[in-house]
PDB file of C-alpha atoms (C1' of nucleotides) in Angstrom:
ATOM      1  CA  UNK A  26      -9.596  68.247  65.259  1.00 43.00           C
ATOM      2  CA  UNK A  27      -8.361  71.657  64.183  1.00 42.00           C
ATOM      3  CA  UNK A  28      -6.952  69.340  60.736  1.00 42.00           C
ATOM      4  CA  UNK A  29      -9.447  68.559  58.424  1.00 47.00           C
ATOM      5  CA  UNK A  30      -7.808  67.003  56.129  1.00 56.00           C
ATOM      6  CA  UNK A  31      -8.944  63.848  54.563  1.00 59.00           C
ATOM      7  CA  UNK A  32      -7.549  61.134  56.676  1.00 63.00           C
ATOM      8  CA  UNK A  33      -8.390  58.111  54.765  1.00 69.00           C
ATOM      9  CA  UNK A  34      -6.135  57.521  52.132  1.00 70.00           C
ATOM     10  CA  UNK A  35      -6.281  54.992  50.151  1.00 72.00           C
ATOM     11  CA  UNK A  36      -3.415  52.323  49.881  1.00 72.00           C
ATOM     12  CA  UNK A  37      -3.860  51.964  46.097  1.00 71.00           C
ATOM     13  CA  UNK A  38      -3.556  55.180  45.026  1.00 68.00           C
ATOM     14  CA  UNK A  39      -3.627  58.969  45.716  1.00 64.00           C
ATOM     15  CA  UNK A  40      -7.289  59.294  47.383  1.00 67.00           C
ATOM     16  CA  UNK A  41      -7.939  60.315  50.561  1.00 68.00           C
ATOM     17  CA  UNK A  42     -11.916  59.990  52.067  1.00 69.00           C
ATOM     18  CA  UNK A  43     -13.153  61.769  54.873  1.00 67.00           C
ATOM     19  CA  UNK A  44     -14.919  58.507  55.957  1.00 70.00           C
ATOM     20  CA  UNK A  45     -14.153  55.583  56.369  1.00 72.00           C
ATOM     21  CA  UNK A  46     -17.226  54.207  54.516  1.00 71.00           C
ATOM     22  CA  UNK A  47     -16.628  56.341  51.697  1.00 71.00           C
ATOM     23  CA  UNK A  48     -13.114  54.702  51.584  1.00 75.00           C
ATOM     24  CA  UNK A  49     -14.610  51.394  51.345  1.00 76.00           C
ATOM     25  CA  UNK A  50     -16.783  53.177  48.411  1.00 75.00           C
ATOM     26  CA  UNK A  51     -13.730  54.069  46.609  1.00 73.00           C
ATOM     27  CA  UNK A  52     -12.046  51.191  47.427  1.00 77.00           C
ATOM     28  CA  UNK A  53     -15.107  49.162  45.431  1.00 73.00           C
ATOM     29  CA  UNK A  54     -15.323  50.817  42.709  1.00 74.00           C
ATOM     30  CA  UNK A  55     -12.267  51.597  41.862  1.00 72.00           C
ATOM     31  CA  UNK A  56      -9.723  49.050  43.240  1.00 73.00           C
ATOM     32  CA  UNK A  57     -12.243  46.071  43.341  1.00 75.00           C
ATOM     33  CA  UNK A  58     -12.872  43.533  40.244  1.00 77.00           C
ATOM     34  CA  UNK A  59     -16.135  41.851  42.134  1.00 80.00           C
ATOM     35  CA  UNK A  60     -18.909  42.346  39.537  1.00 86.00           C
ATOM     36  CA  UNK A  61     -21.922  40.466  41.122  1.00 84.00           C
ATOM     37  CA  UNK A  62     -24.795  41.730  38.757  1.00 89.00           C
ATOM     38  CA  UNK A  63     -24.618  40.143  35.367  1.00 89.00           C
ATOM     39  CA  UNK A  64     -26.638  40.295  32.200  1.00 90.00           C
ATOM     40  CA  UNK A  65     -28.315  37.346  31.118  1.00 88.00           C
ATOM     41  CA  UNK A  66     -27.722  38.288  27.384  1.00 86.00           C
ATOM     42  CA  UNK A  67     -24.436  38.640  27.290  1.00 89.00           C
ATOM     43  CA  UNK A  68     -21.168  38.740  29.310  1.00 86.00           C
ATOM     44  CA  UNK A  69     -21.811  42.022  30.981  1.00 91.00           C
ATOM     45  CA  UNK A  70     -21.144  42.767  34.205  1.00 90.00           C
ATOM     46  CA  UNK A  71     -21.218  45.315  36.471  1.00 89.00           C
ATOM     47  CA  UNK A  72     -20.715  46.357  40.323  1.00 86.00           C
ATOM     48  CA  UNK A  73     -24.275  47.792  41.008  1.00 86.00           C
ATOM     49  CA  UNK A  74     -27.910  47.307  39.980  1.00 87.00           C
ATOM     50  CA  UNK A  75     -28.399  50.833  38.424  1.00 88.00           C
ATOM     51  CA  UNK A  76     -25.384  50.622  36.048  1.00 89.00           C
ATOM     52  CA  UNK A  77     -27.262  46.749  34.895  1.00 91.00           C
ATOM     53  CA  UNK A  78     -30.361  47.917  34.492  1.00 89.00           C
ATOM     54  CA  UNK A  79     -28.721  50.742  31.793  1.00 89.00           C
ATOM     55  CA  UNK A  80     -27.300  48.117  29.975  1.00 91.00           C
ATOM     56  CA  UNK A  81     -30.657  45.566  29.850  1.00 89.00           C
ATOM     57  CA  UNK A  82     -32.292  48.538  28.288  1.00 86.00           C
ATOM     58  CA  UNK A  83     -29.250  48.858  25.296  1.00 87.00           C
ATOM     59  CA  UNK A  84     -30.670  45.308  24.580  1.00 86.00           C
ATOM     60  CA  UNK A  85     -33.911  46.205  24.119  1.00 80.00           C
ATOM     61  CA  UNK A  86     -35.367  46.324  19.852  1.00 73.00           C
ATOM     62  CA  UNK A  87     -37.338  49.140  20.789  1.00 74.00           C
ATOM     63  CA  UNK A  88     -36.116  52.394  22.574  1.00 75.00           C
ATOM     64  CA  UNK A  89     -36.960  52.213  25.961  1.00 76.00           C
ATOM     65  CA  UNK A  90     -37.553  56.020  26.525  1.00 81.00           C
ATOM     66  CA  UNK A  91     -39.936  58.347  24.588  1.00 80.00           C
ATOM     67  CA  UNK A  92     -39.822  61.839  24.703  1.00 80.00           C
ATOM     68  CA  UNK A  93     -43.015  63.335  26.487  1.00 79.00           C
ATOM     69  CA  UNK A  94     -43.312  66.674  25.035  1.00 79.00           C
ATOM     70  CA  UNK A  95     -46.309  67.205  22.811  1.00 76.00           C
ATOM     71  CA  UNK A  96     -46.598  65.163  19.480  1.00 76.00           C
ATOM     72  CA  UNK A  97     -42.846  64.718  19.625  1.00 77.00           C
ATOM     73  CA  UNK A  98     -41.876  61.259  18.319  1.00 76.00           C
ATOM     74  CA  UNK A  99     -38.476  61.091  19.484  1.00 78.00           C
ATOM     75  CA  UNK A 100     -37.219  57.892  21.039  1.00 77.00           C
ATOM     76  CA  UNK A 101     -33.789  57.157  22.305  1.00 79.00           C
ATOM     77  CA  UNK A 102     -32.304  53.974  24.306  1.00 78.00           C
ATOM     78  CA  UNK A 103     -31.238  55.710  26.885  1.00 81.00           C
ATOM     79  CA  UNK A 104     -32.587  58.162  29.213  1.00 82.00           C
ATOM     80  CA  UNK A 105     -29.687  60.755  28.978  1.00 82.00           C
ATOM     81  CA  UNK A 106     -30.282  60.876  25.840  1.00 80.00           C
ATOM     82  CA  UNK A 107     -33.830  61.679  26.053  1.00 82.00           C
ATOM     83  CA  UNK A 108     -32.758  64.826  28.397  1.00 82.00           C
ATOM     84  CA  UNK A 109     -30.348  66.446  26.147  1.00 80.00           C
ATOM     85  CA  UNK A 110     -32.709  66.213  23.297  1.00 80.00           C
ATOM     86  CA  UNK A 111     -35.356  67.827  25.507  1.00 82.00           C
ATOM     87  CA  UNK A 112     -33.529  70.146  26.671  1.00 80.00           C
ATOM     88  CA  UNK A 113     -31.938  71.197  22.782  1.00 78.00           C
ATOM     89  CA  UNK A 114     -35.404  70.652  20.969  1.00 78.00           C
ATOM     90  CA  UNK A 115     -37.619  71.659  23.727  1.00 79.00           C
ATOM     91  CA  UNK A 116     -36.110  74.487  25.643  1.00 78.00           C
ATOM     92  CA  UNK A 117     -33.857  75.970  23.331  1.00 73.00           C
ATOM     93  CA  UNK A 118     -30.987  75.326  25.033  1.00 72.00           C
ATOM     94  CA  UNK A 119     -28.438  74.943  22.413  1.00 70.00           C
ATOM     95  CA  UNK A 120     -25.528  77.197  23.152  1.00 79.00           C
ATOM     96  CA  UNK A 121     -22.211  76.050  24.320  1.00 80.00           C
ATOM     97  CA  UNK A 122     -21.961  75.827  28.045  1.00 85.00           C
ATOM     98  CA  UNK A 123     -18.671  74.354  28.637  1.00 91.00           C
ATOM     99  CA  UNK A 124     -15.952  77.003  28.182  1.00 90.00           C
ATOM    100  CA  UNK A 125     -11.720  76.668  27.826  1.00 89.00           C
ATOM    101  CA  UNK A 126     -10.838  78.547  30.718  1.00 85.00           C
ATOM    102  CA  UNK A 127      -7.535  78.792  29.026  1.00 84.00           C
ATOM    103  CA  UNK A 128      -8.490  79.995  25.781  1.00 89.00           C
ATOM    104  CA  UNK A 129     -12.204  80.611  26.224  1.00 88.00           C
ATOM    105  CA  UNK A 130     -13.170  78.232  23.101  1.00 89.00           C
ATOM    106  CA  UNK A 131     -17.170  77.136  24.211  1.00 89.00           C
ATOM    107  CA  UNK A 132     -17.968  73.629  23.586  1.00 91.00           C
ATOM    108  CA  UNK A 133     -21.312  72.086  24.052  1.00 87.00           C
ATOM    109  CA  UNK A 134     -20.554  68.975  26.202  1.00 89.00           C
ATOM    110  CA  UNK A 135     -18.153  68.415  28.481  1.00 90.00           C
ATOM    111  CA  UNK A 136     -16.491  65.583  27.535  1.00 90.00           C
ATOM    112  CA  UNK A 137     -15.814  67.931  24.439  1.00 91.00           C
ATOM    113  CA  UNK A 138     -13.576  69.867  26.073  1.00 91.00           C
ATOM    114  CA  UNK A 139     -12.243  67.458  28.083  1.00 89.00           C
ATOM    115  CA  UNK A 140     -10.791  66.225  24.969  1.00 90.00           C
ATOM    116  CA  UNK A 141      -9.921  69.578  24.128  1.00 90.00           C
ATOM    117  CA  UNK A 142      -8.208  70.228  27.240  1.00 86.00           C
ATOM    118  CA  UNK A 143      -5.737  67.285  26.719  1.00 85.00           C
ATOM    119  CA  UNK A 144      -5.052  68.023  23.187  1.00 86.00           C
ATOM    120  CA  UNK A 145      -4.512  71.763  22.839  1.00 86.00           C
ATOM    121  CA  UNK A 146      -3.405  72.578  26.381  1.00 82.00           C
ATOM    122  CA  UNK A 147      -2.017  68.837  27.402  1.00 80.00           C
ATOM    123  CA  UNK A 148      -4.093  68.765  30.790  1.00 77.00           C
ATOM    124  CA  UNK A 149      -3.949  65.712  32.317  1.00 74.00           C
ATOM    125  CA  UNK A 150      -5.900  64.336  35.747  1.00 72.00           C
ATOM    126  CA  UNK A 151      -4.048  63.111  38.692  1.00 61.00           C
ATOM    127  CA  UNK A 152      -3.688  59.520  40.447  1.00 57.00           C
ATOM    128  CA  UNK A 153      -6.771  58.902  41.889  1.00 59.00           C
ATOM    129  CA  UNK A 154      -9.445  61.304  39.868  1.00 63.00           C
ATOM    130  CA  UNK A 155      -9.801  59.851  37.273  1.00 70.00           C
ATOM    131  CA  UNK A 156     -11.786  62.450  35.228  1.00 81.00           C
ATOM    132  CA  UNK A 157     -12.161  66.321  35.564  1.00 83.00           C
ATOM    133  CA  UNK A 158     -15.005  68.060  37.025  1.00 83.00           C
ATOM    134  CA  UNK A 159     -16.484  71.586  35.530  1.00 87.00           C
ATOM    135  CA  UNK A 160     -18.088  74.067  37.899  1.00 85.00           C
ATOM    136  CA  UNK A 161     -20.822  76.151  36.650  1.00 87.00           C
ATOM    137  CA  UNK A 162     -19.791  80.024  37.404  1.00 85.00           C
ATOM    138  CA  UNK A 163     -21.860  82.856  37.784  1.00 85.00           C
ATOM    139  CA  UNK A 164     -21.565  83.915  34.242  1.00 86.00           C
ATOM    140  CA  UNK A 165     -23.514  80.452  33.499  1.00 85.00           C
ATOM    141  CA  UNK A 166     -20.234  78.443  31.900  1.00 89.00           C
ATOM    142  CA  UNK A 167     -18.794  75.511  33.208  1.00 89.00           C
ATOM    143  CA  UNK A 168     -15.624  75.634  33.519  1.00 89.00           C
ATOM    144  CA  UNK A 169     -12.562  73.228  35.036  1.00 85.00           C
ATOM    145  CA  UNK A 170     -12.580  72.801  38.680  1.00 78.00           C
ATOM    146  CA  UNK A 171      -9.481  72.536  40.170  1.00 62.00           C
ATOM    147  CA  UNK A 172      -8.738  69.496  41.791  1.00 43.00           C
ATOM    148  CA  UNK A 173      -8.642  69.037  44.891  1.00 49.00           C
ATOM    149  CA  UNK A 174      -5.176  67.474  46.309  1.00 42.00           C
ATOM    150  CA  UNK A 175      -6.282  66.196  49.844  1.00 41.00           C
ATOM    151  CA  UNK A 176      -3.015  64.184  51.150  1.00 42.00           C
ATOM    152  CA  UNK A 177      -1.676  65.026  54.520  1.00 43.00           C
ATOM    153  CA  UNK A 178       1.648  64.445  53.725  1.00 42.00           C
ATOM    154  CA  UNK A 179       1.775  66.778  50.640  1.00 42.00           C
ATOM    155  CA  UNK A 180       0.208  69.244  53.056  1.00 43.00           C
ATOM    156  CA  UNK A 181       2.431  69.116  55.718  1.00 46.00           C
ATOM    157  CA  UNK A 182       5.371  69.276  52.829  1.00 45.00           C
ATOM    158  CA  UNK A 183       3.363  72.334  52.356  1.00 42.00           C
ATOM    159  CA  UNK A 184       2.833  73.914  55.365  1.00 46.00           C
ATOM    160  CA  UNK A 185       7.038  73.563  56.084  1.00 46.00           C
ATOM    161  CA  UNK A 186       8.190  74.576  52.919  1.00 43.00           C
ATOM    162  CA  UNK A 187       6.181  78.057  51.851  1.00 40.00           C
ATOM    163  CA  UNK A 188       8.787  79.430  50.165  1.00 40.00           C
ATOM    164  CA  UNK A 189       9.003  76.669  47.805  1.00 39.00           C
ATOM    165  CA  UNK A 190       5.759  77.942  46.615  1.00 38.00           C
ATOM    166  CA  UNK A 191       7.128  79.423  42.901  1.00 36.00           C
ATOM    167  CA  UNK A 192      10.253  77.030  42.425  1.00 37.00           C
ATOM    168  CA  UNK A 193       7.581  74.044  42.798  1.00 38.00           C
ATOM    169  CA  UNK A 194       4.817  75.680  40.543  1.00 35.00           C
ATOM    170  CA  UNK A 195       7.821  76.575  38.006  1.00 32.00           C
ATOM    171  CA  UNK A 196       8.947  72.549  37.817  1.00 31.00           C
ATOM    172  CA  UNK A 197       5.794  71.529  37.584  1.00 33.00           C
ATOM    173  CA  UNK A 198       4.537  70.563  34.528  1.00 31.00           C
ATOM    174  CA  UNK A 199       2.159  72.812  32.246  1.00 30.00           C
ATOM    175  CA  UNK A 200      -1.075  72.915  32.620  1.00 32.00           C
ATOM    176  CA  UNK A 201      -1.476  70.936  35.586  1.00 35.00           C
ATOM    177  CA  UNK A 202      -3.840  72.855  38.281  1.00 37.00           C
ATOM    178  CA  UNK A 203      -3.909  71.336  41.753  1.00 39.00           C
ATOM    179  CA  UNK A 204      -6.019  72.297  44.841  1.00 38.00           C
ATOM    180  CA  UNK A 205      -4.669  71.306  47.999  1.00 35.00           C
ATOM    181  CA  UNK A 206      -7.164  71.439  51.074  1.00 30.00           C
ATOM    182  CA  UNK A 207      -4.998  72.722  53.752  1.00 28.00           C
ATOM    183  CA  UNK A 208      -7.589  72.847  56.792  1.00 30.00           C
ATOM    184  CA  UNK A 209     -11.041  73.767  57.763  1.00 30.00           C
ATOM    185  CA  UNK A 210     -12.299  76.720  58.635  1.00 34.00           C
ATOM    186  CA  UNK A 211     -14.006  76.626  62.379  1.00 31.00           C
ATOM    187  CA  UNK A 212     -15.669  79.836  62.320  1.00 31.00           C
ATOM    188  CA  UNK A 213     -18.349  81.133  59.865  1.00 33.00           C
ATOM    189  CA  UNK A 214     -17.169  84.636  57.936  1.00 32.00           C
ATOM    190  CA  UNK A 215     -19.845  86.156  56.091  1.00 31.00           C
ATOM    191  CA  UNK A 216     -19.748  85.510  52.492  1.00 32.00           C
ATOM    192  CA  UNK A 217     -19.428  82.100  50.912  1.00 31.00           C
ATOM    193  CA  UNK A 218     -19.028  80.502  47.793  1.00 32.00           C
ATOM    194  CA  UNK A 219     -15.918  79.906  46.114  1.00 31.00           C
ATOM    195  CA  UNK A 220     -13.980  82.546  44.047  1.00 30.00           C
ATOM    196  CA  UNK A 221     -12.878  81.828  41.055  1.00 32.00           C
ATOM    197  CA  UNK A 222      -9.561  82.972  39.797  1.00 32.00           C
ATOM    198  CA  UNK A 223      -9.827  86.527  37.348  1.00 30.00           C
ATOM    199  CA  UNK A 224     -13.450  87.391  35.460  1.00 31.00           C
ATOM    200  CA  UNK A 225     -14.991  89.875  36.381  1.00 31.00           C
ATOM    201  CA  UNK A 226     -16.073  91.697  39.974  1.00 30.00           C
ATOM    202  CA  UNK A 227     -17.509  89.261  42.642  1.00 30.00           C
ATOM    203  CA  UNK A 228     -14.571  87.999  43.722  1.00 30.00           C
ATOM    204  CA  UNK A 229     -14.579  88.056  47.311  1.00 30.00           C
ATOM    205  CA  UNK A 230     -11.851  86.312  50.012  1.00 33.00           C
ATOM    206  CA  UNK A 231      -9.184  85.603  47.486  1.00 34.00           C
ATOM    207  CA  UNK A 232      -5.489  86.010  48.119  1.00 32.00           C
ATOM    208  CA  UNK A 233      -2.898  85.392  46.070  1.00 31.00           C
ATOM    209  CA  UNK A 234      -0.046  83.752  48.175  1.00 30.00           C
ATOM    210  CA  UNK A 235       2.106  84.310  45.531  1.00 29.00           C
ATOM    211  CA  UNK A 236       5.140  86.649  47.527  1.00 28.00           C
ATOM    212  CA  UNK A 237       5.693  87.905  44.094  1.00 29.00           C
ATOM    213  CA  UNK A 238       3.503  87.575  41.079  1.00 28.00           C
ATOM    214  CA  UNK A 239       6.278  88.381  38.059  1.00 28.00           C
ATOM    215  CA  UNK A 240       6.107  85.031  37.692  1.00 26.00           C
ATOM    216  CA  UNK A 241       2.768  84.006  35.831  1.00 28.00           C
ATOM    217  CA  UNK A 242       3.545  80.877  35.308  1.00 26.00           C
ATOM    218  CA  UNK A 243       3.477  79.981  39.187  1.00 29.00           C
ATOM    219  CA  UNK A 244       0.276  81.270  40.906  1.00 30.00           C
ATOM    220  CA  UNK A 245      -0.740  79.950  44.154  1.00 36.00           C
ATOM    221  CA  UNK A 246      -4.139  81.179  45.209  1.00 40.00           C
ATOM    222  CA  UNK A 247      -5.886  80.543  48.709  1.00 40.00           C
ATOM    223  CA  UNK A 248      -9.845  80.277  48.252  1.00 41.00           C
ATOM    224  CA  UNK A 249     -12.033  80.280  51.140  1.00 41.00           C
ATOM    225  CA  UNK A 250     -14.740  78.033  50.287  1.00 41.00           C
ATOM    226  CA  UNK A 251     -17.388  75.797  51.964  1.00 41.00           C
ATOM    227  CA  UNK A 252     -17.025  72.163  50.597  1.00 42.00           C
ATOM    228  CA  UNK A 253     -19.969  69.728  49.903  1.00 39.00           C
ATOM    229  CA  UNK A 254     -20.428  68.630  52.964  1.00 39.00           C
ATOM    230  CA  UNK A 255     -20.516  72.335  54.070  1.00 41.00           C
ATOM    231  CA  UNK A 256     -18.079  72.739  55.704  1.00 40.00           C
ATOM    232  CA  UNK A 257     -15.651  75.506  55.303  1.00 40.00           C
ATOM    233  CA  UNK A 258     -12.169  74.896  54.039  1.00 41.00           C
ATOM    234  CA  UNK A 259      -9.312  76.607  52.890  1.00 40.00           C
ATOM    235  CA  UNK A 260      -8.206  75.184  49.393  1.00 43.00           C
ATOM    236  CA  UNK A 261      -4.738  76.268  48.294  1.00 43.00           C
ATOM    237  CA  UNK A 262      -4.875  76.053  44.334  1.00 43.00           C
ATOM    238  CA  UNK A 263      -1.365  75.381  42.547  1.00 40.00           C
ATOM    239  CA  UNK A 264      -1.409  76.614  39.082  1.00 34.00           C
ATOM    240  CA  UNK A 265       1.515  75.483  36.975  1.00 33.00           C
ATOM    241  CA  UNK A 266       0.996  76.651  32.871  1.00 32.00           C
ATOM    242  CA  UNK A 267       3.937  76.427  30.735  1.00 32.00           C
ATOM    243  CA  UNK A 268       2.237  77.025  27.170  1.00 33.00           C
ATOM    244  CA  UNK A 269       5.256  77.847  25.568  1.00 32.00           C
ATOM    245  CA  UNK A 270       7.758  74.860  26.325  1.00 33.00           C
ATOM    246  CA  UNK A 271       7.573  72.065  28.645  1.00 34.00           C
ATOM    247  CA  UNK A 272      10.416  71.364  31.267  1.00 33.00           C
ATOM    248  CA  UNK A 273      12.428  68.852  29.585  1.00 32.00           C
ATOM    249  CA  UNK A 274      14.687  68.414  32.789  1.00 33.00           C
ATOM    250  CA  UNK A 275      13.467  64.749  33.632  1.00 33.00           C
ATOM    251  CA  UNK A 276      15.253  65.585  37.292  1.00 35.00           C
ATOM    252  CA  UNK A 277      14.004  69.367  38.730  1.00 35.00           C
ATOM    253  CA  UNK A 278      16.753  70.203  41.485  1.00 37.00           C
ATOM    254  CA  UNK A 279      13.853  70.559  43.924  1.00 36.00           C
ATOM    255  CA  UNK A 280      13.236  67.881  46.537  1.00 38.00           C
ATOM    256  CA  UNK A 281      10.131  66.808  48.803  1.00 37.00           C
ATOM    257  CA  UNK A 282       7.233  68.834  47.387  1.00 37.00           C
ATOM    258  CA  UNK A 283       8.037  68.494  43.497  1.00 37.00           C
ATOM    259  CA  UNK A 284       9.150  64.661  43.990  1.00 36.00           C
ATOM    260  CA  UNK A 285       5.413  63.985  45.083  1.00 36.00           C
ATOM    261  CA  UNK A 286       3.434  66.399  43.135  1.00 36.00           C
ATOM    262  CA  UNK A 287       5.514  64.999  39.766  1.00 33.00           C
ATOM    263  CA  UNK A 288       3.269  61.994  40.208  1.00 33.00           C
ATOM    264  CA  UNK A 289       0.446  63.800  40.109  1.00 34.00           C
ATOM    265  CA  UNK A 290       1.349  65.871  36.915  1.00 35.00           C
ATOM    266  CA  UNK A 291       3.025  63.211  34.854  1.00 34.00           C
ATOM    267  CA  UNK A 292       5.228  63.769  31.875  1.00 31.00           C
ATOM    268  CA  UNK A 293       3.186  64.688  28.552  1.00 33.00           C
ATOM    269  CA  UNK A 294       3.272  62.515  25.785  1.00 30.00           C
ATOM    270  CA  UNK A 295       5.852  64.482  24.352  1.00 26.00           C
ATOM    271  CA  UNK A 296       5.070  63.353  20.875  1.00 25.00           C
ATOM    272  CA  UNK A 297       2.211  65.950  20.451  1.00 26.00           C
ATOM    273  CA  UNK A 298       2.073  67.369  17.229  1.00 24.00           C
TER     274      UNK A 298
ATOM    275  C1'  DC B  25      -8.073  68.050  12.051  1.00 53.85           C
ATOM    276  C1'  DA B  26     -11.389  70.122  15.323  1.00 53.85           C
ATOM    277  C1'  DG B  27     -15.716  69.981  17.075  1.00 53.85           C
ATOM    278  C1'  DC B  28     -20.393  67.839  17.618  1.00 53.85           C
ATOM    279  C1'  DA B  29     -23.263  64.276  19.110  1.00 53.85           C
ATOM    280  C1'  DG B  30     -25.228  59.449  20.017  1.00 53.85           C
ATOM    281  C1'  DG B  31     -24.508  55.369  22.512  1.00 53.85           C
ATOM    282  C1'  DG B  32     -22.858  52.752  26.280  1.00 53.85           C
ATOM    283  C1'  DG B  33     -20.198  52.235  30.587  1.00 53.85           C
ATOM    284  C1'  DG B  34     -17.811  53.811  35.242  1.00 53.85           C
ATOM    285  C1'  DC B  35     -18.354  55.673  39.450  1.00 53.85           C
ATOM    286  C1'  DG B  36     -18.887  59.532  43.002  1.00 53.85           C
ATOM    287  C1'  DT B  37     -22.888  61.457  45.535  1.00 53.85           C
TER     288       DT B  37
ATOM    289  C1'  DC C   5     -28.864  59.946  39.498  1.00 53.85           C
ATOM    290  C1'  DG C   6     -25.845  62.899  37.407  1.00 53.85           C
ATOM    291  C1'  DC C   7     -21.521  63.817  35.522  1.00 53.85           C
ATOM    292  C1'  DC C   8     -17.953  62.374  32.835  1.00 53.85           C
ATOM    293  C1'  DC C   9     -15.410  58.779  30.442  1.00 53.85           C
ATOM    294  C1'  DC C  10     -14.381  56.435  25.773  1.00 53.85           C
ATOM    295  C1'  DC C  11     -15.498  55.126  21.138  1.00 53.85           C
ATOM    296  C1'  DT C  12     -17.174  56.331  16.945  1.00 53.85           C
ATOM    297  C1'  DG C  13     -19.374  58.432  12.822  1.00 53.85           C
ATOM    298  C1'  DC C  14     -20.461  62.812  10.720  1.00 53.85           C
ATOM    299  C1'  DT C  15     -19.425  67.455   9.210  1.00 53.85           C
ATOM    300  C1'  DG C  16     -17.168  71.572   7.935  1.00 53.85           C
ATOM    301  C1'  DA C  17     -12.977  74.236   7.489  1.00 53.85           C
TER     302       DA C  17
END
DNA sequence: CAGCAGGGGGCGT
DNA sequence: CGCCCCCTGCTGA
């Protein structure tokens, strides 16, 4: 009751749902093979109608969406398509909104820098998410949100071993941020909205956890935030960056904590550059 | 090689 | 639906 933790975790991976049903969502769409709806033209098929009827229109001769601005003859076969070139022809709205919160590089998609992210600074997602998600901050840029870790056990780990906090974050690999959702919060305090690490003023109910911050490549933050569902939660972000060398140790003298964040933040490649 | 962009697909909301 | 994935061709440094 006082624990809101996710407490549906899923047996196939590192998951967790707050539902039930969403479980079974997960659980279809990312475990299950069952693809009921099938294109007549060819062997596609998919696990729900929307996702079909995108592909029946990539068979279409013609483009199946037209641009509705003016005299503008643009076509595309896709409706995403027809968006972005609205919104770069139309509105103007050409500059680079996705931005390296590690180097500040802009890009102007964000699969752009997702690529970016994994090449330059060797980011990688956990077990579980399988992409990265970019949160729009109130300077207008999208940048990378950090995940959100929701497992009990890791949190319970957690919650006995705080003083692990900067060993853990120092054996972690670089460049692997995780957000751990620790608990909800029952009351209502006045401001909300997340606070993002550094940039400028408007940071609000951010504390750094961190007993002792000579250590910049371990940073632990606690963010008060309200989640999408509204509720408010306390998200404890781990942020490991190593840009200069990776830990080669392949066995970190830690125990409990590292052993099950090291799946999360697998080894690099290692044959980078 | 890095970044941009179009197309097509996966999947969380 | 919207966001992000991959693949791929193009372009400029």
């Amino acid at each position: 009751m006082r624990n809101h933790v996710n407490h549906y975790k899923c047996p196939l991976c590192d998951m967790t749902c707050p539902l039930p049903s969403s479980l079974r969502n997960h659980m279809r769409f990312r475990h299950s093979e069952d693809r009921p709806f099938k294109c007549d033209c060819c062997d596609y098929s998919c696990k729900n109608l929307i996702d079909l009827r995108k592909h029946l229109d990539t068979h279409s001769k013609e483009p199946a969406y037209k641009c509705d601005f003016q005299n503008c003859s643009f076509t595309a076969r896709s409706l995403s398509s027809i968006k972005s070139h609205y919104r770069k022809v139309h509105e103007g709205d050409s500059e680079p909104r996705y931005k390296c919160h590690v180097c500040d590089k802009c890009f102007t998609r964000g699969n752009n820098l997702t690529v970016h992210l994994r090449k330059k600074h060797q980011f990688k997602w956990p077990s579980g998410h399988p992409r990265f998600r970019y949160k729009e901050h109130e300077d207008g840029y999208m940048r990378l949100q950090l995940v959100r870790y929701e497992s009990m056990e890791l949190t319970q780990q957690l919650l006995r071993q705080p003083q692990e906090e900067s060993d853990l974050g120092a054996a972690l690999n670089e460049s692997s941020l995780q957000g751990i959702i620790l608990e909800s919060v029952p009351g209502e305090s006045g401001s909300q909205e997340e606070a993002e690490e550094e940039e400028e003023g408007g940071v609000s109910e951010e504390m750094s956890l961190s007993a002792s911050q000579d250590t910049p490549s371990s940073v632990i933050h606690m963010v008060n935030q309200t989640n999408a569902q509204g509720a408010r939660e306390i998200v404890y972000y781990v942020l490991a960056e190593t840009p200069g060398e990776p830990p080669p140790d392949p066995e970190p003298p830690l125990g409990g904590i590292v052993e099950k964040l090291q799946g999360i933040a697998e080894e690099p490649e290692a044959q980078m550059l």
